[in-house]
XYZ file of C-alpha atoms in Angstrom:
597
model
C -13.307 21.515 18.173
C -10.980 18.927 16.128
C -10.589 18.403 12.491
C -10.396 15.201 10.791
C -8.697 14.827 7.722
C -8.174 11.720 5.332
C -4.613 11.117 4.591
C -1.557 9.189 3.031
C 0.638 8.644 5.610
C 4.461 8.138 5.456
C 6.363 6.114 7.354
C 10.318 6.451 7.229
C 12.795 5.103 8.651
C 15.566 7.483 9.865
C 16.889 10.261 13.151
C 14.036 12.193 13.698
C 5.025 15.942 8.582
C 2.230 19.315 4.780
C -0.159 17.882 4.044
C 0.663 18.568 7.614
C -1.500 21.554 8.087
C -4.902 22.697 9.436
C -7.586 25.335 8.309
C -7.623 28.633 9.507
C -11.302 28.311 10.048
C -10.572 25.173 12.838
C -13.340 23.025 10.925
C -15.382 22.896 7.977
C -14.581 22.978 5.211
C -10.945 21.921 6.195
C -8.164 23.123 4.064
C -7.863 20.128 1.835
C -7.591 21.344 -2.230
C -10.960 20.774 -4.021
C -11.467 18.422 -6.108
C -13.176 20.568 -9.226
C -11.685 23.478 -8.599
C -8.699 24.177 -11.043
C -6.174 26.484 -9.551
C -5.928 23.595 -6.655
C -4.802 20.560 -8.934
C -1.306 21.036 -8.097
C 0.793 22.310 -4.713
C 4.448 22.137 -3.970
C 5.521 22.038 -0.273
C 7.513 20.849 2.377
C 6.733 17.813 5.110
C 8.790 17.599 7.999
C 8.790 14.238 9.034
C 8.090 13.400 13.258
C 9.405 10.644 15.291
C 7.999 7.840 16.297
C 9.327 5.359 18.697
C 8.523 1.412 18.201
C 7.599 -1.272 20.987
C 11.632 -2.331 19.993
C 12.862 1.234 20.904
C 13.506 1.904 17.196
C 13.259 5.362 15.988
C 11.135 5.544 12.810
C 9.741 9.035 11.087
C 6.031 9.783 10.201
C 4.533 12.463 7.759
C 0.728 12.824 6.357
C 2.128 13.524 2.654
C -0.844 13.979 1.019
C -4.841 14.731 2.415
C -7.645 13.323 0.514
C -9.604 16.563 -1.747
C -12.426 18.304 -0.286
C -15.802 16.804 -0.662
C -18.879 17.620 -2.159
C -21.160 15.926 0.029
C -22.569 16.521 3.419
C -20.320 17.545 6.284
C -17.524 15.520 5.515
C -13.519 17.273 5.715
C -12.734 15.160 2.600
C -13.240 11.968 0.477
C -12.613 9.007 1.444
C -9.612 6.783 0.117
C -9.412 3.804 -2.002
C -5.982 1.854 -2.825
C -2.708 3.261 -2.249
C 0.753 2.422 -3.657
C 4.238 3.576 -3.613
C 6.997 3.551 -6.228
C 9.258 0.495 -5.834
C 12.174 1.553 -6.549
C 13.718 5.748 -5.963
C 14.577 7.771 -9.011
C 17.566 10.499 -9.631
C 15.639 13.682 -8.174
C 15.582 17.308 -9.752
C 16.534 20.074 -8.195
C 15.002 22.935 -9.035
C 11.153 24.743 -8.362
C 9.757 26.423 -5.374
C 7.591 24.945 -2.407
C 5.407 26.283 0.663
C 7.414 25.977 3.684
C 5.375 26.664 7.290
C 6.888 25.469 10.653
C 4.692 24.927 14.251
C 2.350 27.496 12.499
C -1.279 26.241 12.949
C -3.741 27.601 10.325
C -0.793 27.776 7.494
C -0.603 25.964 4.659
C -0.345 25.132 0.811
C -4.615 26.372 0.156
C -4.798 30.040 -0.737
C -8.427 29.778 0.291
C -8.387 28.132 3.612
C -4.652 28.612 4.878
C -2.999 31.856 6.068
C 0.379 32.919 3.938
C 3.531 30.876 3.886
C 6.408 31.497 2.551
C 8.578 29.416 -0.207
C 11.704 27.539 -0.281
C 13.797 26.568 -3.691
C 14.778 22.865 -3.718
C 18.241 22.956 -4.329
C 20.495 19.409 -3.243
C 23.547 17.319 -4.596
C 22.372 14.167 -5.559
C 18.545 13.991 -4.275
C 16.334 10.882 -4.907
C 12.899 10.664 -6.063
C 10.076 8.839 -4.900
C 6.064 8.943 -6.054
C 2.964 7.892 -4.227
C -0.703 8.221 -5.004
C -4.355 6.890 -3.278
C -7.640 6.239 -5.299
C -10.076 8.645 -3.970
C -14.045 8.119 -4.266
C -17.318 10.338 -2.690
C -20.687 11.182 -4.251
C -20.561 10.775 -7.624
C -16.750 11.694 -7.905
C -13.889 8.918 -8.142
C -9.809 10.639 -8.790
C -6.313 9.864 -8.467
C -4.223 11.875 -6.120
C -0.716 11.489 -6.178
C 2.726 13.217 -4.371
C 6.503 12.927 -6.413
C 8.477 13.323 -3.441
C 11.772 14.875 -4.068
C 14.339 14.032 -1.052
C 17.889 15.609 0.720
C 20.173 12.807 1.305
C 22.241 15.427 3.597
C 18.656 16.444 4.978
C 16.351 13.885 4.728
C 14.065 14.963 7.547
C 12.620 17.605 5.010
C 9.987 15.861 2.313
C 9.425 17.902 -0.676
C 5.849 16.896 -2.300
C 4.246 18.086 -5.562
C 0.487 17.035 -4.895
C -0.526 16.179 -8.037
C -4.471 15.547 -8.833
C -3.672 12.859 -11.625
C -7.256 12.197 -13.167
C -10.769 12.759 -12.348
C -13.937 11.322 -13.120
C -15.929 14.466 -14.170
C -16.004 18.374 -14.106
C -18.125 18.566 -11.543
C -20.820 16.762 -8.676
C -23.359 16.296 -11.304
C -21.640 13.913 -13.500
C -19.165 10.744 -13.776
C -17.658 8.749 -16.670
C -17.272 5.469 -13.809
C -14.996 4.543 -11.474
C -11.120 4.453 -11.065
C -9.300 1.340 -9.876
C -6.189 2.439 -8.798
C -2.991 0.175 -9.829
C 0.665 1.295 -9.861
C 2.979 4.289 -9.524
C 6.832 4.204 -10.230
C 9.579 7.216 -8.921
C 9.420 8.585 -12.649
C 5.393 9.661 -12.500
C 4.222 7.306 -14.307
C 0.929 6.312 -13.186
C -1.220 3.400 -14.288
C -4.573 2.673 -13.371
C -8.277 0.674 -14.227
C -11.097 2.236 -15.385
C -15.251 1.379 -16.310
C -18.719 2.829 -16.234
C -19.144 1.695 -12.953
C -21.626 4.658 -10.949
C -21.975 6.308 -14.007
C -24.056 9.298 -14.754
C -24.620 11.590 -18.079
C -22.837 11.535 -21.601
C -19.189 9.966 -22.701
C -19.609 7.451 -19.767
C -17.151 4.387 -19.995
C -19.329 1.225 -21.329
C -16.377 -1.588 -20.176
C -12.460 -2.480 -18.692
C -10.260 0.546 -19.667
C -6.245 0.913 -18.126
C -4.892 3.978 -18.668
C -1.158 5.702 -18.305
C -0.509 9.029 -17.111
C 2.446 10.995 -16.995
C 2.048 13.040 -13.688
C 5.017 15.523 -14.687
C 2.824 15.735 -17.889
C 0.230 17.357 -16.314
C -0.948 21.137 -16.626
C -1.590 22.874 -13.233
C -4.482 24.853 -13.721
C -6.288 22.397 -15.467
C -8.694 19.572 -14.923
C -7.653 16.373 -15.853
C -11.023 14.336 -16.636
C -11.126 11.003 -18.386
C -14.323 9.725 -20.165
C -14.873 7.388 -23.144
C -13.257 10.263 -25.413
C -10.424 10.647 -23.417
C -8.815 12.684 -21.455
C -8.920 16.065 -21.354
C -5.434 17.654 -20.012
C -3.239 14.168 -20.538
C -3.307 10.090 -20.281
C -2.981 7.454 -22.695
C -5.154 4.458 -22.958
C -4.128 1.259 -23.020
C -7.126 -0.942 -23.058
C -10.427 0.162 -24.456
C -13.570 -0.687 -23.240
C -12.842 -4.591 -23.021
C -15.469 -6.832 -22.493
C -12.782 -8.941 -20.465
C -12.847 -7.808 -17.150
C -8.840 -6.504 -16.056
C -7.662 -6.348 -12.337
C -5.740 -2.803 -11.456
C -2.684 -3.276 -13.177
C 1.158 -2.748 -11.409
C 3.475 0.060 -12.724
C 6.880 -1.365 -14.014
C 9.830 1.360 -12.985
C 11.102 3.263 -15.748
C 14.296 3.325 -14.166
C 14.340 -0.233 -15.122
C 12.595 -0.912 -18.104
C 14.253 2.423 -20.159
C 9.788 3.542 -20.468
C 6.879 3.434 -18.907
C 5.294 -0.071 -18.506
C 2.086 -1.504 -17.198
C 1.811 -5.481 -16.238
C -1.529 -6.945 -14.668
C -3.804 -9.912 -14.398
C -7.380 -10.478 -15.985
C -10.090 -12.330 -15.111
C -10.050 -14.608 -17.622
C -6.700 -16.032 -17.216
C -4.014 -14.283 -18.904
C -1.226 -11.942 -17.815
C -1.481 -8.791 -19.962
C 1.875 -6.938 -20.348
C 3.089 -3.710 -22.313
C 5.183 -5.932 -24.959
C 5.532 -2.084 -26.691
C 4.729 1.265 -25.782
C 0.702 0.637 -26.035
C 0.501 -2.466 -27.236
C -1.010 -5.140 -24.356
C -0.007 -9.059 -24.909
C -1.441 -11.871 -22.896
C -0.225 -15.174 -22.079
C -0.805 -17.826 -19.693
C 2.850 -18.954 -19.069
C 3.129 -17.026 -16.202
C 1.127 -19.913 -14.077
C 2.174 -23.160 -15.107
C 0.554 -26.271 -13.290
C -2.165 -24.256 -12.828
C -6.125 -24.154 -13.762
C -6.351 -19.889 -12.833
C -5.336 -17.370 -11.034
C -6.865 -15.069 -8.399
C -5.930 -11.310 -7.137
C -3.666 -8.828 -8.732
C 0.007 -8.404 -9.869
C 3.031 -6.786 -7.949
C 6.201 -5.833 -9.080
C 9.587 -6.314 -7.433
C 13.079 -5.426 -8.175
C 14.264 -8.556 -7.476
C 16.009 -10.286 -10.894
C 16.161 -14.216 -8.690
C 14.649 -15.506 -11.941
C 16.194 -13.031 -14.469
C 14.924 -9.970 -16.367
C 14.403 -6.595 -14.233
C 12.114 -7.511 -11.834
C 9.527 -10.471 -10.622
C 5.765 -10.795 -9.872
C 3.182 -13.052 -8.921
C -0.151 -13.983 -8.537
C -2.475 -16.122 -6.382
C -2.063 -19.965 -7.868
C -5.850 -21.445 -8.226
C -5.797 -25.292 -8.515
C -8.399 -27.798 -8.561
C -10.735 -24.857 -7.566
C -9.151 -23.940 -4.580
C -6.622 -20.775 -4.139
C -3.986 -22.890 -2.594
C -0.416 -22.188 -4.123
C 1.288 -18.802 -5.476
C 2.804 -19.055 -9.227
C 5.978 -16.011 -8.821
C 8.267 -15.470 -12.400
C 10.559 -12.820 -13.649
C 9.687 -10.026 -15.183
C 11.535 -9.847 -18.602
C 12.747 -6.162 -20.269
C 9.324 -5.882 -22.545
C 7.220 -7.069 -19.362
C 6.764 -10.921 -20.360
C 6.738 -13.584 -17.836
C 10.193 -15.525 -17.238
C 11.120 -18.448 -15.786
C 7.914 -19.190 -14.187
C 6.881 -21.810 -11.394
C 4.190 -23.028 -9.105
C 4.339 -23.760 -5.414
C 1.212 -24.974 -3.406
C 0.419 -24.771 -0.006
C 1.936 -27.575 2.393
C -1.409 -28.045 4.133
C -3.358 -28.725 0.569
C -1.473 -32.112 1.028
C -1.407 -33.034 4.246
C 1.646 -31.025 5.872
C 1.768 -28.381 8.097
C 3.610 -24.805 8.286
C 4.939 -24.428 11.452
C 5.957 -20.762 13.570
C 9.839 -20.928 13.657
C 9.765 -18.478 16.080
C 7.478 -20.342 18.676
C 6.739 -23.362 17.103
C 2.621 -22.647 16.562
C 1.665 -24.347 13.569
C -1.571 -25.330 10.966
C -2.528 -28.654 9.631
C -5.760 -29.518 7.509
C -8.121 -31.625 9.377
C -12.189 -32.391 9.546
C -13.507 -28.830 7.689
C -10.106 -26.653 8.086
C -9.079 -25.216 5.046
C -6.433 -22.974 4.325
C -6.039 -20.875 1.071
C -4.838 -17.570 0.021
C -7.620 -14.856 0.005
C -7.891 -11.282 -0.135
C -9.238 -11.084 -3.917
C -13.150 -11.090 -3.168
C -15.877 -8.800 -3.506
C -14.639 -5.267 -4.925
C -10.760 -6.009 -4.202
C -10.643 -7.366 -8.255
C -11.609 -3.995 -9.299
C -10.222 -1.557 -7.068
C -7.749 -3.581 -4.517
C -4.053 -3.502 -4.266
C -1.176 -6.648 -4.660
C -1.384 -9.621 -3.179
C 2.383 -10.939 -2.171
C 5.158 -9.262 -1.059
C 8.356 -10.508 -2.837
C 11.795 -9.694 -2.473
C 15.667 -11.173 -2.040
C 16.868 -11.793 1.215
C 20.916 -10.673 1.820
C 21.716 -13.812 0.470
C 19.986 -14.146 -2.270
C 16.923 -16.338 -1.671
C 13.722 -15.278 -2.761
C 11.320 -14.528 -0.343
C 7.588 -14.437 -1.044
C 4.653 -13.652 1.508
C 0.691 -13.532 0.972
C -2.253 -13.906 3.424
C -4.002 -17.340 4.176
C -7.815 -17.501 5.393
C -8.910 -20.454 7.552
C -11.526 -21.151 4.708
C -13.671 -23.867 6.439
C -14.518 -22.445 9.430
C -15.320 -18.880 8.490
C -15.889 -18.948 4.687
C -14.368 -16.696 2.361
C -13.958 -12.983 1.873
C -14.740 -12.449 5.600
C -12.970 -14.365 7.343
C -11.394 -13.130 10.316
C -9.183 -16.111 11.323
C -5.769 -15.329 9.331
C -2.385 -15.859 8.434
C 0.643 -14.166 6.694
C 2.714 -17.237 5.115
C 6.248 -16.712 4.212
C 7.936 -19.176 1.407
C 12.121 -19.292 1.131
C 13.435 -20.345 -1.927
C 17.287 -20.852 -2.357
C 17.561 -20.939 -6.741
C 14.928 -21.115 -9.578
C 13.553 -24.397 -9.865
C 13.658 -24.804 -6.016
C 11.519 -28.215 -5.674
C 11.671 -28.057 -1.765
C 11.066 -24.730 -0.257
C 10.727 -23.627 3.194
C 7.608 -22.362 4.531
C 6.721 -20.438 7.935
C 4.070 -18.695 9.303
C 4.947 -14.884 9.990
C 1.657 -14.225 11.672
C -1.689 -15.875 13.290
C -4.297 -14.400 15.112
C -6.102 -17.308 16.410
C -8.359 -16.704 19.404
C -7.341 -16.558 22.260
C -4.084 -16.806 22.004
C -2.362 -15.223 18.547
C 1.185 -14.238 17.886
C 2.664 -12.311 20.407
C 4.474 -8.815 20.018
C 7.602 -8.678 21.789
C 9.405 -5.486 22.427
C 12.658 -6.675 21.504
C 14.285 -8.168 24.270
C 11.953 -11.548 24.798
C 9.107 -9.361 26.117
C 5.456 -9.393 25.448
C 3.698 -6.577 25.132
C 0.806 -7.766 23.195
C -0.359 -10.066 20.760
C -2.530 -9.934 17.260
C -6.199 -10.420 17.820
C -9.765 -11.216 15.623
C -10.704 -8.253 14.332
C -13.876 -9.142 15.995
C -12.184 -8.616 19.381
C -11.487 -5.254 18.462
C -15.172 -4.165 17.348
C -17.739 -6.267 18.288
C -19.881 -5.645 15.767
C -19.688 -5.976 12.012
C -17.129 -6.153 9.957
C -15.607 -9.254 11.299
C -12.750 -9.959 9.432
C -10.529 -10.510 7.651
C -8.082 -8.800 10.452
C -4.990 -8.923 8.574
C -3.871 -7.034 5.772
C -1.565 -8.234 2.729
C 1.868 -8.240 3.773
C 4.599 -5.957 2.310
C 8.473 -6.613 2.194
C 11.027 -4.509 2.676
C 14.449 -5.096 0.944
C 15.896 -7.580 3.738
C 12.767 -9.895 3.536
C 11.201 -8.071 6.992
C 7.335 -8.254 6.124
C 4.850 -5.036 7.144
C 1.236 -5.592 7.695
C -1.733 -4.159 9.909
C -3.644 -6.188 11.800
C -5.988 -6.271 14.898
C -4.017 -5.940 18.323
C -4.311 -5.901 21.787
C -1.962 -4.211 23.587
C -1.370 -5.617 27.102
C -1.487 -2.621 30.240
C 1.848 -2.793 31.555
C 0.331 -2.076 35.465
C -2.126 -5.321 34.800
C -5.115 -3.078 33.784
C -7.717 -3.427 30.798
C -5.884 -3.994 27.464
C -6.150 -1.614 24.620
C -7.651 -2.808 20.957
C -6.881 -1.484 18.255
C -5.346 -1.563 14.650
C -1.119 -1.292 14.337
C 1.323 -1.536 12.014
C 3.486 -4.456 12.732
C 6.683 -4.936 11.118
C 8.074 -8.764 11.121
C 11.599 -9.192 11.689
C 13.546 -11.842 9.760
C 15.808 -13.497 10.955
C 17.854 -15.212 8.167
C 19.655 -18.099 10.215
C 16.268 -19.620 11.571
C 13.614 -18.585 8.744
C 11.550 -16.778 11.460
C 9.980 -13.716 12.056
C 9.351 -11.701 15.499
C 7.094 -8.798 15.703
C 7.664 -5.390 16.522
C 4.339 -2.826 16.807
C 5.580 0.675 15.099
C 2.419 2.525 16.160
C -1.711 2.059 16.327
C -4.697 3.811 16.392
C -5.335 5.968 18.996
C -1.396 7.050 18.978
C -0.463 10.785 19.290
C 1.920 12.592 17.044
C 2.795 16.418 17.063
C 2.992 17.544 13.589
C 5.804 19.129 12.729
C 4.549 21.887 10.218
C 1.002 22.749 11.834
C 2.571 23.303 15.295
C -0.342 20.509 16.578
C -1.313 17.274 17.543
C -2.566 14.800 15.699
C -4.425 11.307 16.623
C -4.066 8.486 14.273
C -7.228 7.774 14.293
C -8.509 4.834 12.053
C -6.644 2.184 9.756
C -8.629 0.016 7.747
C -8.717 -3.549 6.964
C -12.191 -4.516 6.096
C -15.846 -3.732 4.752
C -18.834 -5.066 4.716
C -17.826 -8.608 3.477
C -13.940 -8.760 2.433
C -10.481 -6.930 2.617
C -10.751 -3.163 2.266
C -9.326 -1.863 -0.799
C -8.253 0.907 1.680
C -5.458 -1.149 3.539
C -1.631 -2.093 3.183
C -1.393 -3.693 0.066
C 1.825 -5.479 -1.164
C 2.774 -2.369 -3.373
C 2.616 0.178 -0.436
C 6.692 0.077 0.281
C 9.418 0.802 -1.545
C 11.196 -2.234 -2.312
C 15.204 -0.961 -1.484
C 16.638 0.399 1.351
C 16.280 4.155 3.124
C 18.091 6.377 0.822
C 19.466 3.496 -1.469
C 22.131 2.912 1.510
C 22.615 -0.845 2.540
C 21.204 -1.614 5.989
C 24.018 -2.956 8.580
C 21.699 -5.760 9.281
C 18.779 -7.562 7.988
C 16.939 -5.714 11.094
C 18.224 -2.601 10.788
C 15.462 0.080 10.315
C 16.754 1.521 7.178
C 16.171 -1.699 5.296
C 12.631 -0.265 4.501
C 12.699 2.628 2.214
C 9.363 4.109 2.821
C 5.959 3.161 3.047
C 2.396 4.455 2.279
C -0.596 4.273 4.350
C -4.085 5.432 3.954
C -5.182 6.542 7.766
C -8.287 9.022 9.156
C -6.472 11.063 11.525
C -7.684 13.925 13.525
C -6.112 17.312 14.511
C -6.693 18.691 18.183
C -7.195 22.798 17.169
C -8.240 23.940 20.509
């Protein structure tokens, strides 16, 4: 017998998981909180993080943080996950309030009803740091926001302290729904913003058109449903838009910590950046591209102040009908767009971007087209950022975003890809550099080193790694960590060390930059099929799926851009731009399975 459960992983960097638990029953129904059932909207406890050792012999630390609630329907352990995100930036923690605490005890855990007793532990450190994370969650008829505020030990970081958090729900119970949830942004305060419309609707106070809404998770009341319809909400959330006939992409959560309140920013499909100009009141503008007919995709926010203000963002550039260019600007106190610019593609004019790490490059020729994708199909609705962005250690800006091979494998679909990296040295930078980070072009694509000039593998068509449908794409967005090192999953083979069969599969690559050259080598952190022994639950675990696409695009359910914390492990500098800690934590949604006998 095994148990799968959907979860938010966490990946860490640092020495050394819950939800890292399993059901005293060792199956159905699991031991994952239900999602109508009130006493279950909130849980404190404690994740022990597990090591994990990279193909470059670097030590990084893994935790499932929070498992998807219980569904309704059929046999299933849980419901599945939609977009995920992270908090940019950490927050002061609180000491204070008690949480479950189980150790290599299978069958405990934080669910009265499925788990066997545990005892408690008061959070009490000098100095801890906050972080928040939360995944959209969807099954049957329901749709919900699930979040964790993650309280952390600098002297003991090992130990994650989660309150699971059921932000919002679509209904009281299986029968109805007000629509679906598109989730958007979370900061290290709680703050929580999101998209909402009628979507899958069914009975009364439905949602007739584009809502965003704000929610407070420390607001909440445990005990207590939190459903939002057209009247409202019902425990706590504040809307922002109203049933808009203008259809508005998930928006991105500024950081409190920055902007001295809560504020939302976020792209619309006709045109316009929308920003929180006051507490509630949205203002649009189309300064944010200039040079440009439209945009594509979604907002992301980044600490980074290279053009001013508190932060910077971007969005895909679309020019002459063709998504070829990325317009980035800062990100002023009140959320308006700063000091904006336009870069386009090299290859929309003839030019190439060139590997500076081995010298593979792309050029335009006959039908080859290359343009930034990753905002078809649902991804406009219910998808995640589309560029990474951040400062490298000396102060260029760094921006990243996936390229499809347009004219040989259309759009949405596509599963020839690359992750394109642009350098710019000061605003108003008229001659950027560009490289390619990644490339997965069959037969050969980018090969994964383990450090020391060594393949071990390379990235592959997703096609190579399932035959049948989907496809592609076979790369996700990237993400950057705060020395410019870009995270993505993608489609891998793993070469057999003895000369046997390769293995296939989907891992989480992390890009190392290296500053001097503009170039990035990869390192694989860990893949499907990988084995981890859970800290808390006393058992194994296999990671056993990792999405990247549907039926006929990017799955909403991968790394997005917003998925990592934009500043380093525990807000202390990293030596180097490759040292480990540079990343301060990062958020994946993953289908992993629990070996119980």
């Amino acid at each position: 017998m095994r148990m799968t459960a959907v979860s938010t992983l966490i990946l860490c960097c640092g020495a050394a998981m819950a939800q890292d638990s399993t059901s005293m029953h060792q199956g159905l129904p699991g031991d994952a909180p239900e999602s109508y059932t009130a006493s279950e909207q909130c849980a404190n406890y404690v994740v022990t993080l597990a090591p994990i050792m990279s193909s470059w012999g670097n030590e990084w630390a893994i935790a499932p943080i929070v498992k998807a609630t219980g569904a309704d329907q059929g046999n299933f352990f849980n419901n599945l996950t939609s977009a995920q995100s992270i908090s940019a930036t950490y927050a002061p923690g609180a000491s204070g309030g008690d949480y479950y605490t189980w150790m290599d005890a299978p069958g405990q855990g934080a669910n009265p009803q499925d788990n066997t007793t545990t005892g408690t532990v008061t959070f009490n450190a000098n100095n801890p740091l906050q972080l928040a994370a939360a995944m959209s969650e969807f099954g049957g008829n329901y749709a919900g926001l699930t979040a964790g505020i993650i309280n952390i030990d600098p002297s003991n970081p090992s130990d994650l302290y989660v309150r699971r958090i059921v932000a919002a729900s679509n209904g009281a119970s299986a029968s109805v729904s007000s629509g679906a949830f598109g989730f958007g942004g979370i900061d290290s305060s709680g703050n929580m913003h999101f998209r909402t419309d009628g979507n899958g609707s069914v009975g009364a106070n439905a949602f007739t058109a584009n809502n965003w809404f704000h929610v407070n998770l420390l607001s909440r009341t445990c005990g207590q449903l939190n459903v939002l319809d057209n009247t409202g909400a019902s425990d706590t959330g504040t809307r922002l838009i109203t049933n808009s006939s203008t259809n508005y992409s998930p928006p991105s959560s500024v950081p409190e910590t920055l902007a001295g309140r809560p504020m939302v920013i976020g792209a619309t499909f006709a045109t316009t950046y929308a920003y929180e100009s006051a507490p509630g009141v949205i203002t649009e503008t189309t300064s944010h591209r200039p040079g440009t007919g439209d945009h594509r995709g979604r907002t992301n926010f980044s600490p980074s102040t290279f053009f001013g203000g508190i932060g910077t963002s971007s969005v895909i550039a679309y020019i002459g009908g063709d998504a070829i260019g990325f317009s980035a600007f800062g990100v002023a106190s009140d959320g308006a767009p700063l000091a904006a610019e336009t870069h386009e593609l090299p290859t929309a004019s003839g030019g190439t971007i060139t590997d500076n790490f081995d010298g593979f490059f792309i050029t335009e020729s006959g039908n080859i087209r290359y343009e930034y994708d990753h905002y078809h199909s649902q991804t406009g609705f219910s998808g995640g950022a589309n560029f990474g962005i951040n400062n490298d250690r000396d102060g260029n800006l760094l921006v990243a975003g996936t390229v499809y091979d347009t004219g040989t494998g259309g759009t949405g679909s596509n599963p020839i890809n690359y992750i394109v990296a642009t350098r710019l040295d000061s605003p108003g930078d008229t001659s950027p550099e560009w490289t390619l980070v990644a490339y997965n072009n069959f037969p050969n694509g980018k090969a994964i080193t383990d450090g020391a000039g060594n393949v071990i593998g390379q990235l592959v068509e997703l096609n190579q790694v399932s035959p049948t449908a989907p496809f592609g794409p076979s790369m996700s967005s990237p993400a950057m960590d705060s020395e410019g090192n870009v995270w993505f999953l993608s489609s891998v083979e793993v070469f057999d060390p003895n000369g046997g069969a390769s293995n296939f599969g989907t891992g989480l690559i992390r890009a190392v930059y290296d500053p001097a050259t503009f170039s990035y080598e990869l390192e694989l952190v860990f893949d499907t099929g990988d084995v981890i022994t859970g800290v808390n639950s006393g058992t194994n675990y296999q990671i056993r799926f990792l999405s990247l696409a549907d039926s006929n695009s990017v799955d909403s359910g991968t790394l997005w851009a917003n998925n990592i914390v934009h500043e380093p492990w525990l807000n202390q500098a990293p030596a180097t731009s490759d040292d480990p800690a540079a990343m301060g934590g990062l958020v994946i949604a993953a289908r992993i399975v629990y070996d119980v006998n």
